[in-house]
XYZ file of C-alpha atoms in Angstrom:
472
model
C -21.595 37.290 -16.256
C -20.186 35.871 -13.014
C -16.579 34.712 -12.722
C -15.675 31.272 -11.375
C -12.105 30.830 -10.123
C -10.878 27.346 -10.993
C -8.405 25.783 -8.530
C -5.190 24.175 -9.765
C -6.305 20.521 -9.391
C -9.322 21.120 -11.647
C -7.721 23.199 -14.393
C -6.879 20.139 -16.451
C -10.641 19.914 -17.068
C -10.948 23.577 -18.154
C -8.102 23.677 -20.689
C -5.850 25.168 -17.975
C -8.083 28.227 -17.583
C -7.926 29.646 -14.058
C -11.044 31.793 -14.506
C -14.240 31.032 -16.397
C -17.195 33.372 -16.940
C -20.682 31.889 -16.692
C -24.289 32.971 -16.732
C -27.026 31.992 -14.292
C -28.814 33.736 -11.469
C -27.959 31.195 -8.763
C -24.937 29.102 -7.809
C -26.653 25.974 -9.127
C -27.309 27.548 -12.507
C -23.752 28.856 -12.735
C -22.230 25.474 -11.819
C -24.580 23.722 -14.244
C -23.367 25.987 -17.049
C -19.749 25.428 -16.046
C -20.107 21.640 -16.174
C -22.058 21.870 -19.421
C -19.157 23.731 -21.013
C -16.581 21.403 -19.422
C -18.250 17.967 -19.102
C -15.192 16.228 -17.625
C -15.373 18.611 -14.679
C -18.823 17.434 -13.624
C -17.829 14.177 -11.927
C -15.358 16.103 -9.765
C -17.984 18.589 -8.563
C -21.336 16.785 -8.624
C -22.192 13.383 -7.153
C -24.511 10.700 -8.541
C -27.505 12.382 -6.873
C -26.840 15.738 -8.507
C -25.525 17.268 -5.291
C -22.287 19.140 -4.707
C -19.629 16.665 -3.540
C -18.758 16.777 0.179
C -15.072 17.465 -0.470
C -15.831 20.554 -2.570
C -16.818 23.907 -1.095
C -18.170 26.931 -2.960
C -17.629 30.521 -1.878
C -19.308 33.688 -3.136
C -16.855 36.480 -2.489
C -15.365 35.333 0.796
C -18.566 33.734 2.137
C -19.303 30.002 2.171
C -22.602 29.323 0.366
C -23.563 27.110 3.313
C -23.775 30.350 5.320
C -25.914 31.934 2.600
C -28.617 30.155 0.624
C -26.514 27.171 -0.470
C -27.061 26.247 -4.152
C -29.819 28.849 -4.401
C -27.460 31.672 -3.437
C -28.008 34.577 -5.825
C -25.375 35.331 -8.447
C -24.889 38.698 -10.121
C -22.731 39.834 -13.026
C -19.967 41.034 -10.703
C -20.031 37.934 -8.476
C -16.769 36.060 -7.975
C -17.294 32.356 -7.235
C -14.475 30.254 -5.782
C -14.340 26.461 -5.957
C -12.263 25.080 -3.070
C -11.645 21.314 -3.145
C -9.753 19.349 -0.521
C -6.092 18.924 -1.594
C -3.886 15.413 -0.536
C -2.801 27.565 22.103
C 0.196 28.497 23.422
C 2.014 27.637 26.583
C 0.830 29.405 29.697
C 3.891 28.391 31.742
C 6.307 30.987 30.418
C 6.701 33.483 33.261
C 9.838 31.830 34.653
C 11.548 31.436 31.289
C 15.027 32.971 31.182
C 17.466 33.610 28.364
C 21.224 33.400 28.177
C 23.241 36.310 26.849
C 23.656 34.445 23.559
C 19.902 33.851 23.247
C 19.069 37.500 23.902
C 21.464 38.512 21.138
C 20.029 35.874 18.792
C 16.387 36.901 19.332
C 17.023 40.639 19.502
C 15.135 41.389 16.265
C 12.045 39.751 17.759
C 12.328 41.349 21.161
C 12.540 44.904 19.819
C 9.321 44.575 17.768
C 6.577 46.702 19.389
C 3.725 44.438 20.463
C 5.914 41.326 20.439
C 8.777 41.870 22.832
C 10.307 39.678 25.504
C 6.981 38.200 26.647
C 6.206 36.711 23.224
C 9.753 35.377 22.981
C 9.306 33.685 26.358
C 6.135 32.041 25.072
C 8.034 30.726 22.058
C 10.761 29.223 24.220
C 8.215 27.605 26.552
C 6.095 26.202 23.712
C 5.991 22.627 22.495
C 5.208 22.233 18.789
C 4.767 18.951 16.942
C 5.467 19.010 13.203
C 3.876 16.077 11.402
C 5.953 15.431 8.299
C 9.419 16.816 7.553
C 9.062 17.041 3.779
C 8.134 19.951 1.530
C 6.018 21.822 4.088
C 7.818 20.511 7.147
C 11.166 21.819 5.898
C 10.393 25.571 6.049
C 8.175 25.127 9.110
C 10.968 23.433 11.062
C 13.638 25.860 9.894
C 11.647 28.984 10.798
C 10.274 27.670 14.092
C 13.777 26.661 15.144
C 15.207 30.008 14.059
C 12.386 31.847 15.857
C 13.253 30.128 19.122
C 10.446 27.635 19.684
C 11.991 25.811 22.603
C 10.623 22.309 22.129
C 10.002 20.806 18.700
C 8.780 17.295 17.922
C 9.106 15.751 14.465
C 7.061 12.780 13.222
C 8.193 11.085 10.008
C 9.225 7.544 9.110
C 10.600 8.234 5.630
C 14.198 8.467 4.406
C 15.673 11.213 2.259
C 15.489 10.513 -1.481
C 17.165 12.434 -4.287
C 13.729 13.399 -5.647
C 13.068 15.256 -2.360
C 15.854 17.775 -2.881
C 13.873 19.821 -5.434
C 11.731 21.255 -2.608
C 12.714 19.829 0.795
C 15.320 22.418 1.725
C 16.150 20.813 5.074
C 18.230 18.217 3.273
C 21.281 18.046 1.034
C 22.938 15.389 -1.068
C 24.844 14.059 1.945
C 21.544 13.205 3.694
C 20.186 11.006 0.871
C 19.336 7.592 2.292
C 19.264 8.831 5.894
C 16.272 8.999 8.239
C 14.414 12.262 7.657
C 13.752 12.933 11.330
C 17.379 12.483 12.296
C 18.621 14.580 9.364
C 16.047 17.254 10.227
C 17.045 17.243 13.893
C 20.716 17.697 13.046
C 19.920 20.540 10.637
C 17.709 22.610 12.924
C 19.938 22.086 15.956
C 22.870 23.330 13.898
C 20.715 26.383 13.147
C 19.738 26.880 16.800
C 21.555 24.867 19.492
C 19.339 26.404 22.213
C 16.259 24.310 21.360
C 15.181 20.785 22.283
C 14.215 18.398 19.480
C 12.371 15.089 19.923
C 12.068 12.721 16.980
C 9.485 10.025 16.247
C 10.837 7.816 13.476
C 7.495 6.086 13.068
C 4.240 6.292 11.183
C 1.540 8.319 12.965
C -1.393 5.937 13.481
C -4.623 5.673 15.441
C -2.685 3.690 18.039
C 0.000 6.290 18.822
C -1.432 9.638 17.680
C -3.099 10.693 20.931
C -0.110 9.655 23.020
C 2.225 11.780 20.875
C -0.040 14.752 20.151
C -1.162 15.176 23.778
C 2.415 16.128 24.750
C 2.397 19.285 22.592
C 0.753 22.719 22.626
C 0.386 23.197 18.866
C 0.334 20.746 15.963
C 1.578 21.721 12.476
C 0.114 19.405 9.842
C 2.536 18.964 6.944
C 1.142 15.635 5.742
C 0.683 14.644 2.099
C -2.174 12.135 2.264
C -5.800 12.154 3.367
C -5.712 9.308 5.932
C -3.048 11.064 8.004
C -4.693 14.474 7.521
C -8.001 13.251 8.985
C -6.115 11.402 11.714
C -4.241 14.563 12.744
C -7.452 16.596 12.738
C -9.423 14.088 14.804
C -6.613 13.580 17.306
C -6.337 17.362 17.733
C -10.104 17.621 18.320
C -10.052 14.847 20.945
C -6.908 16.206 22.643
C -8.050 19.830 22.416
C -5.014 20.997 20.421
C -4.901 23.688 17.722
C -4.090 22.277 14.292
C -2.187 24.608 11.968
C -2.974 23.203 8.530
C -1.308 23.624 5.151
C -1.570 21.780 1.857
C 0.045 22.125 -1.573
C -0.557 20.787 -5.071
C 1.207 21.809 -8.294
C 0.873 25.640 -8.179
C -1.693 26.065 -5.386
C -1.447 26.198 -1.613
C -3.888 26.360 1.307
C -3.416 27.477 4.925
C -5.764 27.616 7.908
C -5.897 27.125 11.667
C -8.329 24.471 12.901
C -9.683 23.673 16.361
C -8.285 26.914 17.825
C -9.747 28.196 21.088
C -9.550 31.974 21.421
C -9.248 34.130 24.534
C -13.046 34.041 24.968
C -13.007 30.252 25.143
C -14.632 29.904 21.715
C -13.314 27.014 19.592
C -13.250 27.544 15.852
C -13.971 25.069 13.043
C -11.917 21.954 12.435
C -11.032 20.249 9.141
C -14.217 18.171 9.162
C -16.339 21.330 9.279
C -14.831 22.168 5.907
C -14.476 18.644 4.480
C -16.675 16.131 6.353
C -15.430 13.246 4.240
C -12.489 12.630 1.878
C -12.673 12.554 -1.919
C -12.950 9.161 -3.632
C -9.610 7.316 -3.941
C -7.572 8.538 -6.889
C -9.749 11.551 -7.689
C -7.364 14.045 -6.065
C -3.723 13.113 -6.782
C -0.938 13.774 -4.293
C 2.258 15.662 -5.060
C 4.098 12.475 -6.002
C 1.523 11.872 -8.732
C 0.627 15.427 -9.784
C 3.851 17.261 -8.952
C 4.484 20.506 -7.102
C 6.397 23.683 -7.937
C 9.584 23.504 -5.883
C 9.276 26.992 -4.384
C 5.603 26.567 -3.362
C 6.266 24.577 -0.153
C 8.636 27.339 0.918
C 5.940 29.984 0.480
C 3.115 28.024 2.088
C 5.293 26.455 4.781
C 6.512 29.909 5.830
C 2.905 31.084 6.156
C 2.162 27.966 8.196
C 5.093 28.735 10.518
C 3.783 32.290 10.858
C 0.408 30.955 12.034
C 2.102 28.657 14.554
C 3.981 31.639 16.004
C 0.754 33.679 16.222
C -1.070 30.832 17.961
C 1.753 30.467 20.507
C 2.280 34.139 21.250
C -1.262 35.478 20.913
C 0.124 38.261 18.729
C -2.017 39.145 15.742
C -5.124 37.439 14.363
C -4.868 33.772 13.419
C -6.511 32.136 10.405
C -9.055 30.369 12.633
C -12.392 30.669 10.837
C -10.612 31.691 7.650
C -9.132 29.730 4.770
C -6.212 31.180 2.806
C -5.657 30.116 -0.815
C -2.601 31.041 -2.897
C -2.187 30.573 -6.659
C 1.481 30.785 -7.640
C 0.718 30.931 -11.374
C -1.425 34.064 -11.217
C -0.068 35.352 -7.885
C -3.607 35.712 -6.611
C -4.608 35.169 -3.003
C -8.010 34.734 -1.401
C -8.995 34.569 2.257
C -12.350 32.844 2.645
C -14.629 32.606 5.671
C -15.300 29.185 7.191
C -17.418 28.270 10.195
C -18.428 25.380 12.424
C -21.169 23.137 11.047
C -24.004 21.785 13.148
C -24.126 18.728 10.885
C -20.373 18.115 10.863
C -19.263 14.654 12.055
C -18.770 14.474 15.824
C -15.278 13.199 16.614
C -15.271 10.951 19.667
C -12.635 8.355 18.847
C -9.931 7.584 16.311
C -10.868 5.180 13.524
C -9.249 3.219 10.705
C -8.386 6.163 8.463
C -7.082 4.099 5.572
C -10.445 2.354 5.410
C -12.263 5.692 5.845
C -10.348 7.291 2.967
C -10.114 4.162 0.840
C -6.364 4.617 0.343
C -3.173 3.613 2.095
C -1.332 6.220 4.132
C 1.849 4.231 3.612
C 2.879 2.617 0.377
C 3.418 -1.126 0.575
C 6.948 -2.481 0.534
C 8.471 -3.549 -2.741
C 11.014 -6.253 -3.501
C 14.602 -5.008 -3.530
C 17.945 -6.373 -4.637
C 21.469 -5.219 -3.785
C 24.180 -4.621 -6.384
C 26.038 -7.717 -5.152
C 22.926 -9.859 -5.559
C 22.357 -8.362 -9.012
C 25.876 -9.329 -10.062
C 25.372 -12.858 -8.745
C 22.175 -13.206 -10.761
C 24.063 -12.277 -13.912
C 27.031 -14.535 -13.175
C 24.728 -17.481 -12.568
C 23.047 -16.937 -15.933
C 19.721 -15.782 -14.499
C 17.400 -14.615 -17.285
C 16.557 -11.039 -16.287
C 15.447 -7.773 -17.848
C 16.873 -4.456 -16.627
C 14.907 -1.184 -16.839
C 16.369 2.313 -16.307
C 13.711 4.919 -15.369
C 16.003 7.964 -15.383
C 15.903 10.739 -17.963
C 17.694 10.435 -21.336
C 20.320 13.048 -20.364
C 21.233 11.022 -17.261
C 21.355 7.830 -19.312
C 23.800 9.395 -21.774
C 26.209 10.290 -18.958
C 26.379 6.774 -17.512
C 24.360 3.608 -18.012
C 24.623 -0.164 -17.710
C 22.947 -0.955 -21.009
C 19.443 -1.245 -19.565
C 16.240 -0.494 -21.472
C 15.517 3.217 -20.946
C 11.915 3.906 -19.922
C 11.740 7.292 -18.121
C 9.506 7.342 -15.048
C 6.837 9.523 -16.681
C 6.383 6.967 -19.477
C 6.291 3.664 -17.572
C 2.512 3.311 -17.741
C 2.270 3.834 -21.484
C 5.244 1.527 -22.119
C 4.254 -1.220 -19.679
C 3.866 -3.648 -22.581
C 7.664 -3.506 -23.113
C 8.291 -4.925 -19.637
C 8.521 -8.707 -19.296
C 6.148 -10.637 -17.064
C 7.795 -14.067 -17.362
C 11.251 -13.250 -15.986
C 12.770 -11.228 -13.171
C 12.904 -7.498 -13.952
C 15.390 -5.228 -12.171
C 14.386 -1.545 -12.173
C 16.853 1.201 -11.303
C 17.307 4.979 -11.289
C 20.024 7.131 -9.746
C 19.469 6.262 -6.090
C 16.341 4.109 -5.903
C 13.519 6.593 -5.313
C 12.143 6.940 -8.831
C 12.503 3.242 -9.548
C 10.457 2.462 -6.413
C 7.708 4.779 -7.669
C 7.809 3.091 -11.076
C 7.473 -0.357 -9.506
C 4.518 0.699 -7.346
C 2.758 2.190 -10.351
C 3.315 -0.938 -12.442
C 2.208 -3.243 -9.616
C -0.917 -1.248 -8.799
C -2.050 -0.499 -12.351
C -0.929 -3.600 -14.221
C -0.486 -6.303 -11.588
C 3.260 -6.940 -12.085
C 4.737 -9.252 -9.432
C 8.225 -9.838 -10.845
C 9.825 -6.420 -10.314
C 12.908 -5.746 -8.138
C 14.226 -2.341 -7.125
C 18.028 -1.981 -7.337
C 19.021 -0.581 -3.941
C 21.140 2.541 -4.211
C 20.550 2.735 -7.953
C 23.314 3.344 -10.443
C 25.141 5.433 -7.830
C 25.711 2.262 -5.795
C 27.016 0.573 -8.948
C 29.408 3.453 -9.688
C 30.871 3.268 -6.192
C 32.174 -0.187 -7.029
C 34.210 0.300 -10.215
C 34.778 -3.442 -10.647
C 31.085 -4.066 -10.380
C 30.243 -1.408 -12.985
C 31.722 -3.640 -15.680
C 30.107 -6.741 -14.225
C 26.549 -5.373 -14.289
C 26.528 -4.153 -17.899
C 23.698 -6.002 -19.586
């Protein structure tokens, strides 16, 4: 019987099995048997017309079935079938680059590598790399590109550091919580390597500014966590003629590839739309905020992404253009699959409304907030309010203000305990988890009376006189 490797996002439909054996003599028969045995899996693989969904690719060995006989591709007993769903150039002007004595000492371990040497290090210093997103993937990418000596690094991110980021975003520490990510990232990597130039874009990447920003760089590293921005980055790279070093993570699984890369022969490889012409339906593939991610996984995948950026810049080694790398942290299995350009892939001529295209927002809408001082005034004035604490029980035991404890993971199932006819103040430690809770309650249940306590209970603790005043 053939073996089907089940990716992390779909294992919840196969009782957490990562491999399933099936019969059948063709891919269609094997997939039919798989979905017969696991009915809940079917809607994620097959559309209403009985066809394989556009955001799911099937590989036999390391070959895409679209390069074989598609659903009629023959399957044998020893066949390994992989299901791969979508988951939320260098600089030529390097000859005149010079290094200070300090830089030569810093990059010595690069320069002495046979086949790398001073020329490759010059290319790194001359290069301009844009990193889109400074979170889980962006953290190791920025750290290793800075350490390697990439001379000009741009960072695009409009978020601020939250305490929930620290589990995986190793660029930041407790002292950066509440600060702009791009500015915190810039300070960190320039402290690591003062010989590099860093440009920050504390803004959302959109169809209006993407080409203007991306056109200034040689290589783009996509560390985004949502489909609208991922398609935007891809399309902007295609239009601007820039290589797009892609990575994605979810729970225990990571993906890496190089898209839109033009080799020495002038041949341009596949882009993201050759692999995934269109995004999955909204909500079908959760992002890391919804599904979680193993803290060490971004470090592994982000380091591989940085490695590909260095190879693209220097021309040393063979990039992942035309190949798609998949890593499973649970089983420690890796696969490198072949991908190719598609004659029927969408032709990218202009940037579009990607939120409309994907059916989801790239940026979460703003929520109502309240300061500690305002909270105290509400209480003193006799305002009828309910207070919800979405931290964990162990945190609540250490310090609390007498609020109703509803941990973040349980807010949906306990939504009926939350009032709809009075103001409800929601808090956590610093404000990140409570904001997520409010968005979930607003989107799923239509709440419109929720207020996020800015700074969380930490802001309350900083004012000892207020700590007594806010006890409910």
